[in-house]
Each structure stands twice: as C-alpha cells, then as structure tokens.
PDB file of N, CA, C and O in Angstrom:
ATOM      1  N   MET A 455       0.920  -1.368   0.067  1.00 90.00           N
ATOM      2  CA  MET A 455      -0.138   0.463   0.315  1.00 90.00           C
ATOM      3  C   MET A 455       0.967   0.992  -0.085  1.00 90.00           C
ATOM      4  O   MET A 455       2.556   1.117   0.313  1.00 90.00           O
ATOM      5  N   VAL A 456       0.219   2.469  -0.262  1.00 94.00           N
ATOM      6  CA  VAL A 456       1.478   3.288  -0.238  1.00 94.00           C
ATOM      7  C   VAL A 456       1.158   4.570   0.393  1.00 94.00           C
ATOM      8  O   VAL A 456      -0.150   4.873   0.286  1.00 94.00           O
ATOM      9  N   SER A 457       1.592   5.103   1.404  1.00 98.00           N
ATOM     10  CA  SER A 457       1.316   5.683   1.999  1.00 98.00           C
ATOM     11  C   SER A 457       1.308   7.342   2.161  1.00 98.00           C
ATOM     12  O   SER A 457       1.359   7.718   0.536  1.00 98.00           O
ATOM     13  N   ILE A 458       0.792   7.693   2.831  1.00 97.00           N
ATOM     14  CA  ILE A 458       0.129   9.558   2.711  1.00 97.00           C
ATOM     15  C   ILE A 458       1.983  10.317   2.333  1.00 97.00           C
ATOM     16  O   ILE A 458       1.039  12.061   0.591  1.00 97.00           O
ATOM     17  N   THR A 459       3.085   9.906   3.301  1.00 98.00           N
ATOM     18  CA  THR A 459       3.432  10.965   2.337  1.00 98.00           C
ATOM     19  C   THR A 459       3.831  10.947   0.985  1.00 98.00           C
ATOM     20  O   THR A 459       4.128  11.490  -0.015  1.00 98.00           O
ATOM     21  N   GLU A 460       4.033   9.374   0.384  1.00 98.00           N
ATOM     22  CA  GLU A 460       4.180   9.381  -0.845  1.00 98.00           C
ATOM     23  C   GLU A 460       3.350   9.631  -2.020  1.00 98.00           C
ATOM     24  O   GLU A 460       3.146  10.628  -3.337  1.00 98.00           O
ATOM     25  N   ILE A 461       1.641  10.032  -1.294  1.00 97.00           N
ATOM     26  CA  ILE A 461       0.602  10.221  -2.532  1.00 97.00           C
ATOM     27  C   ILE A 461       1.085  11.493  -2.598  1.00 97.00           C
ATOM     28  O   ILE A 461       0.854  12.220  -3.029  1.00 97.00           O
ATOM     29  N   GLN A 462       1.318  12.282  -1.775  1.00 98.00           N
ATOM     30  CA  GLN A 462       1.719  13.835  -1.040  1.00 98.00           C
ATOM     31  C   GLN A 462       2.307  14.445  -1.887  1.00 98.00           C
ATOM     32  O   GLN A 462       2.538  15.523  -2.957  1.00 98.00           O
ATOM     33  N   GLU A 463       3.834  13.447  -1.404  1.00 98.00           N
ATOM     34  CA  GLU A 463       5.221  13.910  -2.928  1.00 98.00           C
ATOM     35  C   GLU A 463       4.848  13.872  -4.860  1.00 98.00           C
ATOM     36  O   GLU A 463       4.942  14.423  -5.800  1.00 98.00           O
ATOM     37  N   ALA A 464       3.575  12.932  -4.949  1.00 98.00           N
ATOM     38  CA  ALA A 464       2.799  12.747  -5.990  1.00 98.00           C
ATOM     39  C   ALA A 464       2.149  13.624  -6.681  1.00 98.00           C
ATOM     40  O   ALA A 464       2.223  14.045  -7.917  1.00 98.00           O
ATOM     41  N   ILE A 465       1.190  14.345  -5.404  1.00 98.00           N
ATOM     42  CA  ILE A 465       0.947  15.403  -5.850  1.00 98.00           C
ATOM     43  C   ILE A 465       1.771  16.179  -6.106  1.00 98.00           C
ATOM     44  O   ILE A 465       0.890  17.423  -7.584  1.00 98.00           O
ATOM     45  N   ARG A 466       2.117  16.923  -5.513  1.00 98.00           N
ATOM     46  CA  ARG A 466       2.802  17.763  -5.864  1.00 98.00           C
ATOM     47  C   ARG A 466       3.716  17.965  -7.324  1.00 98.00           C
ATOM     48  O   ARG A 466       4.002  19.071  -7.528  1.00 98.00           O
ATOM     49  N   VAL A 467       4.243  16.619  -7.741  1.00 98.00           N
ATOM     50  CA  VAL A 467       4.600  17.180  -8.603  1.00 98.00           C
ATOM     51  C   VAL A 467       3.966  16.508  -9.950  1.00 98.00           C
ATOM     52  O   VAL A 467       3.736  16.660 -11.151  1.00 98.00           O
ATOM     53  N   LEU A 468       2.367  16.897 -10.242  1.00 98.00           N
ATOM     54  CA  LEU A 468       1.529  16.652 -11.179  1.00 98.00           C
ATOM     55  C   LEU A 468       1.773  17.740 -11.922  1.00 98.00           C
ATOM     56  O   LEU A 468       1.723  18.773 -11.007  1.00 98.00           O
ATOM     57  N   PRO A 469       0.909  18.135 -13.646  1.00 98.00           N
ATOM     58  CA  PRO A 469       0.393  18.343 -14.020  1.00 98.00           C
ATOM     59  C   PRO A 469       0.062  19.604 -13.608  1.00 98.00           C
ATOM     60  O   PRO A 469      -1.080  19.302 -13.405  1.00 98.00           O
ATOM     61  N   GLU A 470      -0.396  20.698 -13.830  1.00 98.00           N
ATOM     62  CA  GLU A 470      -1.673  21.826 -13.192  1.00 98.00           C
ATOM     63  C   GLU A 470      -3.539  20.789 -13.924  1.00 98.00           C
ATOM     64  O   GLU A 470      -4.013  21.179 -13.323  1.00 98.00           O
ATOM     65  N   THR A 471      -2.843  20.280 -14.908  1.00 98.00           N
ATOM     66  CA  THR A 471      -4.103  19.890 -15.312  1.00 98.00           C
ATOM     67  C   THR A 471      -4.594  18.396 -14.501  1.00 98.00           C
ATOM     68  O   THR A 471      -6.315  18.225 -14.072  1.00 98.00           O
ATOM     69  N   GLU A 472      -3.553  17.939 -14.817  1.00 98.00           N
ATOM     70  CA  GLU A 472      -3.941  16.617 -14.010  1.00 98.00           C
ATOM     71  C   GLU A 472      -3.921  16.951 -12.481  1.00 98.00           C
ATOM     72  O   GLU A 472      -4.758  16.657 -11.371  1.00 98.00           O
ATOM     73  N   TYR A 473      -3.838  17.830 -12.209  1.00 98.00           N
ATOM     74  CA  TYR A 473      -4.059  18.502 -10.212  1.00 98.00           C
ATOM     75  C   TYR A 473      -5.335  18.880 -10.029  1.00 98.00           C
ATOM     76  O   TYR A 473      -5.865  19.111  -9.096  1.00 98.00           O
ATOM     77  N   ALA A 474      -5.438  19.659 -11.755  1.00 98.00           N
ATOM     78  CA  ALA A 474      -6.709  20.336 -12.040  1.00 98.00           C
ATOM     79  C   ALA A 474      -7.992  19.015 -11.491  1.00 98.00           C
ATOM     80  O   ALA A 474      -9.275  19.532 -11.101  1.00 98.00           O
ATOM     81  N   ARG A 475      -7.797  18.864 -12.279  1.00 98.00           N
ATOM     82  CA  ARG A 475      -8.304  16.833 -13.004  1.00 98.00           C
ATOM     83  C   ARG A 475      -8.759  16.125 -10.943  1.00 98.00           C
ATOM     84  O   ARG A 475     -10.205  16.049 -10.381  1.00 98.00           O
ATOM     85  N   LEU A 476      -7.573  15.732 -10.453  1.00 98.00           N
ATOM     86  CA  LEU A 476      -7.494  15.216  -9.435  1.00 98.00           C
ATOM     87  C   LEU A 476      -8.736  16.482  -8.404  1.00 98.00           C
ATOM     88  O   LEU A 476      -9.495  15.518  -6.755  1.00 98.00           O
ATOM     89  N   ARG A 477      -8.902  17.638  -8.139  1.00 98.00           N
ATOM     90  CA  ARG A 477      -9.087  18.306  -6.887  1.00 98.00           C
ATOM     91  C   ARG A 477     -10.790  18.868  -7.099  1.00 98.00           C
ATOM     92  O   ARG A 477     -11.397  18.441  -6.239  1.00 98.00           O
ATOM     93  N   GLN A 478     -10.719  18.182  -8.581  1.00 98.00           N
ATOM     94  CA  GLN A 478     -12.325  18.232  -9.491  1.00 98.00           C
ATOM     95  C   GLN A 478     -12.881  16.968  -8.806  1.00 98.00           C
ATOM     96  O   GLN A 478     -14.277  16.229  -8.067  1.00 98.00           O
ATOM     97  N   TRP A 479     -11.986  15.460  -8.693  1.00 98.00           N
ATOM     98  CA  TRP A 479     -12.749  14.626  -7.930  1.00 98.00           C
ATOM     99  C   TRP A 479     -13.100  14.686  -6.427  1.00 98.00           C
ATOM    100  O   TRP A 479     -13.175  13.495  -5.702  1.00 98.00           O
ATOM    101  N   ILE A 480     -11.192  15.358  -5.846  1.00 98.00           N
ATOM    102  CA  ILE A 480     -11.721  14.683  -3.802  1.00 98.00           C
ATOM    103  C   ILE A 480     -12.965  15.411  -4.108  1.00 98.00           C
ATOM    104  O   ILE A 480     -13.813  15.704  -3.012  1.00 98.00           O
ATOM    105  N   SER A 481     -13.061  17.319  -5.260  1.00 98.00           N
ATOM    106  CA  SER A 481     -14.682  17.085  -4.426  1.00 98.00           C
ATOM    107  C   SER A 481     -15.716  16.958  -4.764  1.00 98.00           C
ATOM    108  O   SER A 481     -16.758  16.790  -3.602  1.00 98.00           O
ATOM    109  N   GLU A 482     -16.295  16.198  -5.654  1.00 98.00           N
ATOM    110  CA  GLU A 482     -17.417  15.638  -6.078  1.00 98.00           C
ATOM    111  C   GLU A 482     -17.367  14.092  -4.860  1.00 98.00           C
ATOM    112  O   GLU A 482     -18.648  13.933  -4.216  1.00 98.00           O
ATOM    113  N   LEU A 483     -15.611  13.994  -4.713  1.00 98.00           N
ATOM    114  CA  LEU A 483     -15.756  12.402  -3.332  1.00 98.00           C
ATOM    115  C   LEU A 483     -16.462  13.154  -2.120  1.00 98.00           C
ATOM    116  O   LEU A 483     -16.943  12.461  -1.279  1.00 98.00           O
ATOM    117  N   ASP A 484     -15.788  14.293  -1.228  1.00 98.00           N
ATOM    118  CA  ASP A 484     -16.618  15.053  -0.723  1.00 98.00           C
ATOM    119  C   ASP A 484     -18.171  15.201  -0.267  1.00 98.00           C
ATOM    120  O   ASP A 484     -18.575  14.887   0.289  1.00 98.00           O
ATOM    121  N   TRP A 485     -18.234  15.603  -1.970  1.00 98.00           N
ATOM    122  CA  TRP A 485     -20.182  15.711  -1.567  1.00 98.00           C
ATOM    123  C   TRP A 485     -20.760  14.939  -1.431  1.00 98.00           C
ATOM    124  O   TRP A 485     -21.720  15.049  -0.573  1.00 98.00           O
ATOM    125  N   GLU A 486     -20.376  13.696  -1.877  1.00 98.00           N
ATOM    126  CA  GLU A 486     -20.686  12.179  -2.257  1.00 98.00           C
ATOM    127  C   GLU A 486     -21.277  11.249  -0.872  1.00 98.00           C
ATOM    128  O   GLU A 486     -22.005  11.497  -0.590  1.00 98.00           O
ATOM    129  N   ARG A 487     -19.863  11.584  -0.280  1.00 98.00           N
ATOM    130  CA  ARG A 487     -19.935  11.627   1.660  1.00 98.00           C
ATOM    131  C   ARG A 487     -20.945  12.122   1.926  1.00 98.00           C
ATOM    132  O   ARG A 487     -21.397  11.591   3.772  1.00 98.00           O
ATOM    133  N   TRP A 488     -21.060  13.261   2.394  1.00 98.00           N
ATOM    134  CA  TRP A 488     -21.731  14.559   2.370  1.00 98.00           C
ATOM    135  C   TRP A 488     -23.015  13.688   2.346  1.00 98.00           C
ATOM    136  O   TRP A 488     -24.491  14.601   3.591  1.00 98.00           O
ATOM    137  N   ASP A 489     -22.863  14.266   0.840  1.00 98.00           N
ATOM    138  CA  ASP A 489     -24.756  13.162   1.387  1.00 98.00           C
ATOM    139  C   ASP A 489     -25.099  12.184   1.931  1.00 98.00           C
ATOM    140  O   ASP A 489     -26.265  12.118   2.232  1.00 98.00           O
ATOM    141  N   ARG A 490     -24.487  11.483   1.345  1.00 98.00           N
ATOM    142  CA  ARG A 490     -24.963   9.891   2.170  1.00 98.00           C
ATOM    143  C   ARG A 490     -24.808  10.439   4.174  1.00 98.00           C
ATOM    144  O   ARG A 490     -26.162   9.476   4.807  1.00 98.00           O
ATOM    145  N   ASP A 491     -23.897  11.281   4.484  1.00 98.00           N
ATOM    146  CA  ASP A 491     -24.048  11.320   5.919  1.00 98.00           C
ATOM    147  C   ASP A 491     -25.091  11.992   6.405  1.00 98.00           C
ATOM    148  O   ASP A 491     -25.257  12.042   7.415  1.00 98.00           O
ATOM    149  N   ILE A 492     -25.985  12.762   5.774  1.00 97.00           N
ATOM    150  CA  ILE A 492     -26.852  13.756   5.911  1.00 97.00           C
ATOM    151  C   ILE A 492     -28.059  13.073   5.157  1.00 97.00           C
ATOM    152  O   ILE A 492     -28.829  12.747   6.509  1.00 97.00           O
ATOM    153  N   GLU A 493     -27.577  11.692   4.318  1.00 98.00           N
ATOM    154  CA  GLU A 493     -28.802  10.731   4.434  1.00 98.00           C
ATOM    155  C   GLU A 493     -29.460  10.142   5.713  1.00 98.00           C
ATOM    156  O   GLU A 493     -30.312  10.078   6.026  1.00 98.00           O
ATOM    157  N   ALA A 494     -28.297   9.392   6.148  1.00 98.00           N
ATOM    158  CA  ALA A 494     -27.990   8.559   7.154  1.00 98.00           C
ATOM    159  C   ALA A 494     -27.986   9.073   8.637  1.00 98.00           C
ATOM    160  O   ALA A 494     -29.179   9.118   9.393  1.00 98.00           O
ATOM    161  N   ASP A 495     -28.262  10.514   9.055  1.00 98.00           N
ATOM    162  CA  ASP A 495     -29.102  11.629  10.175  1.00 98.00           C
ATOM    163  C   ASP A 495     -29.893  11.745  10.034  1.00 98.00           C
ATOM    164  O   ASP A 495     -30.968  11.806  10.670  1.00 98.00           O
ATOM    165  N   ALA A 496     -30.745  11.790   8.959  1.00 97.00           N
ATOM    166  CA  ALA A 496     -31.907  12.319   8.545  1.00 97.00           C
ATOM    167  C   ALA A 496     -32.861  10.810   8.982  1.00 97.00           C
ATOM    168  O   ALA A 496     -33.787  11.075   8.989  1.00 97.00           O
ATOM    169  N   GLU A 497     -32.365   9.616   7.657  1.00 97.00           N
ATOM    170  CA  GLU A 497     -33.573   8.173   8.813  1.00 97.00           C
ATOM    171  C   GLU A 497     -33.288   8.173  10.116  1.00 97.00           C
ATOM    172  O   GLU A 497     -34.190   7.625  11.080  1.00 97.00           O
ATOM    173  N   ALA A 498     -31.989   8.324  10.404  1.00 98.00           N
ATOM    174  CA  ALA A 498     -31.961   7.850  11.858  1.00 98.00           C
ATOM    175  C   ALA A 498     -32.463   9.106  12.962  1.00 98.00           C
ATOM    176  O   ALA A 498     -32.669   9.601  14.343  1.00 98.00           O
ATOM    177  N   GLY A 499     -32.882  10.121  12.388  1.00 97.00           N
ATOM    178  CA  GLY A 499     -34.119  11.711  13.085  1.00 97.00           C
ATOM    179  C   GLY A 499     -32.347  12.541  13.831  1.00 97.00           C
ATOM    180  O   GLY A 499     -33.402  13.053  14.648  1.00 97.00           O
ATOM    181  N   ARG A 500     -31.620  11.985  13.505  1.00 97.00           N
ATOM    182  CA  ARG A 500     -31.146  13.862  14.501  1.00 97.00           C
ATOM    183  C   ARG A 500     -31.028  14.544  13.362  1.00 97.00           C
ATOM    184  O   ARG A 500     -30.303  16.272  14.184  1.00 97.00           O
ATOM    185  N   LEU A 501     -31.541  14.859  12.708  1.00 96.00           N
ATOM    186  CA  LEU A 501     -32.533  15.981  11.219  1.00 96.00           C
ATOM    187  C   LEU A 501     -34.127  16.644  12.233  1.00 96.00           C
ATOM    188  O   LEU A 501     -33.705  17.775  11.745  1.00 96.00           O
ATOM    189  N   ASP A 502     -34.512  15.960  13.002  1.00 97.00           N
ATOM    190  CA  ASP A 502     -36.255  16.534  13.084  1.00 97.00           C
ATOM    191  C   ASP A 502     -35.394  17.055  13.849  1.00 97.00           C
ATOM    192  O   ASP A 502     -36.430  17.917  13.655  1.00 97.00           O
ATOM    193  N   PHE A 503     -35.439  17.602  15.055  1.00 97.00           N
ATOM    194  CA  PHE A 503     -34.687  19.033  15.270  1.00 97.00           C
ATOM    195  C   PHE A 503     -34.551  20.224  14.310  1.00 97.00           C
ATOM    196  O   PHE A 503     -35.365  21.395  14.576  1.00 97.00           O
ATOM    197  N   LEU A 504     -34.547  20.797  13.160  1.00 96.00           N
ATOM    198  CA  LEU A 504     -34.581  21.789  12.471  1.00 96.00           C
ATOM    199  C   LEU A 504     -35.737  21.891  11.588  1.00 96.00           C
ATOM    200  O   LEU A 504     -35.947  22.947  11.933  1.00 96.00           O
ATOM    201  N   ILE A 505     -36.931  20.582  11.329  1.00 94.00           N
ATOM    202  CA  ILE A 505     -38.459  20.553  11.221  1.00 94.00           C
ATOM    203  C   ILE A 505     -38.401  21.254  12.465  1.00 94.00           C
ATOM    204  O   ILE A 505     -39.303  22.132  11.942  1.00 94.00           O
ATOM    205  N   ALA A 506     -38.679  21.055  13.488  1.00 96.00           N
ATOM    206  CA  ALA A 506     -39.345  21.472  14.322  1.00 96.00           C
ATOM    207  C   ALA A 506     -39.276  23.350  14.790  1.00 96.00           C
ATOM    208  O   ALA A 506     -39.809  23.651  15.148  1.00 96.00           O
ATOM    209  N   GLU A 507     -37.749  23.595  14.422  1.00 96.00           N
ATOM    210  CA  GLU A 507     -37.433  24.658  14.944  1.00 96.00           C
ATOM    211  C   GLU A 507     -37.697  25.976  13.813  1.00 96.00           C
ATOM    212  O   GLU A 507     -38.642  26.290  13.947  1.00 96.00           O
ATOM    213  N   ALA A 508     -38.233  24.903  12.793  1.00 94.00           N
ATOM    214  CA  ALA A 508     -38.799  25.227  11.440  1.00 94.00           C
ATOM    215  C   ALA A 508     -40.148  25.937  11.898  1.00 94.00           C
ATOM    216  O   ALA A 508     -40.893  26.482  11.260  1.00 94.00           O
ATOM    217  N   ARG A 509     -40.712  24.381  12.220  1.00 95.00           N
ATOM    218  CA  ARG A 509     -42.110  24.816  12.177  1.00 95.00           C
ATOM    219  C   ARG A 509     -42.619  25.542  13.396  1.00 95.00           C
ATOM    220  O   ARG A 509     -43.833  26.092  13.616  1.00 95.00           O
ATOM    221  N   GLU A 510     -42.598  26.133  14.229  1.00 96.00           N
ATOM    222  CA  GLU A 510     -42.232  26.856  15.339  1.00 96.00           C
ATOM    223  C   GLU A 510     -41.757  28.428  14.662  1.00 96.00           C
ATOM    224  O   GLU A 510     -42.545  28.769  14.838  1.00 96.00           O
ATOM    225  N   ALA A 511     -40.893  28.455  13.565  1.00 96.00           N
ATOM    226  CA  ALA A 511     -40.605  29.281  13.643  1.00 96.00           C
ATOM    227  C   ALA A 511     -41.760  30.177  12.376  1.00 96.00           C
ATOM    228  O   ALA A 511     -42.115  31.123  12.348  1.00 96.00           O
ATOM    229  N   LYS A 512     -42.511  28.883  11.777  1.00 94.00           N
ATOM    230  CA  LYS A 512     -43.432  29.316  10.583  1.00 94.00           C
ATOM    231  C   LYS A 512     -44.527  29.541  11.872  1.00 94.00           C
ATOM    232  O   LYS A 512     -46.058  30.566  11.360  1.00 94.00           O
ATOM    233  N   ASP A 513     -45.006  29.159  12.713  1.00 95.00           N
ATOM    234  CA  ASP A 513     -46.073  29.184  14.164  1.00 95.00           C
ATOM    235  C   ASP A 513     -45.711  30.864  14.272  1.00 95.00           C
ATOM    236  O   ASP A 513     -47.096  31.748  15.056  1.00 95.00           O
ATOM    237  N   ARG A 514     -44.559  31.231  14.682  1.00 96.00           N
ATOM    238  CA  ARG A 514     -44.219  32.493  14.588  1.00 96.00           C
ATOM    239  C   ARG A 514     -45.007  34.067  14.047  1.00 96.00           C
ATOM    240  O   ARG A 514     -44.109  34.880  14.532  1.00 96.00           O
ATOM    241  N   GLY A 515     -44.904  33.124  12.987  1.00 94.00           N
ATOM    242  CA  GLY A 515     -44.785  33.972  11.373  1.00 94.00           C
ATOM    243  C   GLY A 515     -43.576  34.513  11.053  1.00 94.00           C
ATOM    244  O   GLY A 515     -43.251  35.607  10.248  1.00 94.00           O
ATOM    245  N   ALA A 516     -42.050  34.537  11.826  1.00 95.00           N
ATOM    246  CA  ALA A 516     -40.723  34.218  11.756  1.00 95.00           C
ATOM    247  C   ALA A 516     -40.325  33.550  10.711  1.00 95.00           C
ATOM    248  O   ALA A 516     -38.876  34.344  10.425  1.00 95.00           O
ATOM    249  N   LEU A 517     -40.237  33.194   9.464  1.00 90.00           N
ATOM    250  CA  LEU A 517     -40.219  32.762   8.240  1.00 90.00           C
ATOM    251  C   LEU A 517     -39.903  33.729   7.000  1.00 90.00           C
ATOM    252  O   LEU A 517     -41.509  34.906   7.328  1.00 90.00           O
ATOM    253  N   ALA A 518     -38.992  33.914   6.578  1.00 87.00           N
ATOM    254  CA  ALA A 518     -38.664  35.300   6.058  1.00 87.00           C
ATOM    255  C   ALA A 518     -39.256  34.812   4.283  1.00 87.00           C
ATOM    256  O   ALA A 518     -39.266  33.193   3.805  1.00 87.00           O
ATOM    257  N   PRO A 519     -40.415  35.631   3.442  1.00 85.00           N
ATOM    258  CA  PRO A 519     -40.906  34.864   1.883  1.00 85.00           C
ATOM    259  C   PRO A 519     -39.854  34.733   0.955  1.00 85.00           C
ATOM    260  O   PRO A 519     -38.127  35.380   1.646  1.00 85.00           O
ATOM    261  N   LEU A 520     -39.648  33.226   0.663  1.00 84.00           N
ATOM    262  CA  LEU A 520     -38.329  33.091  -0.815  1.00 84.00           C
ATOM    263  C   LEU A 520     -38.437  33.437  -1.847  1.00 84.00           C
ATOM    264  O   LEU A 520     -39.531  34.347  -1.849  1.00 84.00           O
TER     265      LEU A 520
END
C-alpha cells in the first residue's frame, strides 16, 4: 500500500491539468460522502430538530418569504 507521504509527493509534482482533475474528483467525493452522511442522519432522526425549529418559526410568523 502507498503511504500518505508518497501520495502527497506525487500530488506535488502533478501537471496543473492533472492536479485540477484530482481536485475536482476529491471535491465530488467529499460531496458524495456528505450526502450519504446527511441521508443517514435524516433517516436516524438526528435532523428532526431542524424540522421542529422551522415549524416553530412558521407558527411565530418568523419565516422570511422566498
């Protein structure tokens, strides 16, 4: 297996176009993982407090129009 140090060194010497492709890929991977985390949190009820807060704000008339 390749070490993180070897990966870092390989990244440092990438041509700009390859570095840009790598950045894009890592960004997309981060978003995919974030989406999975949010979905898991929502399914587990860990985000229910946000719904409750929104409903309370709506009841108070504290929501700004979109």
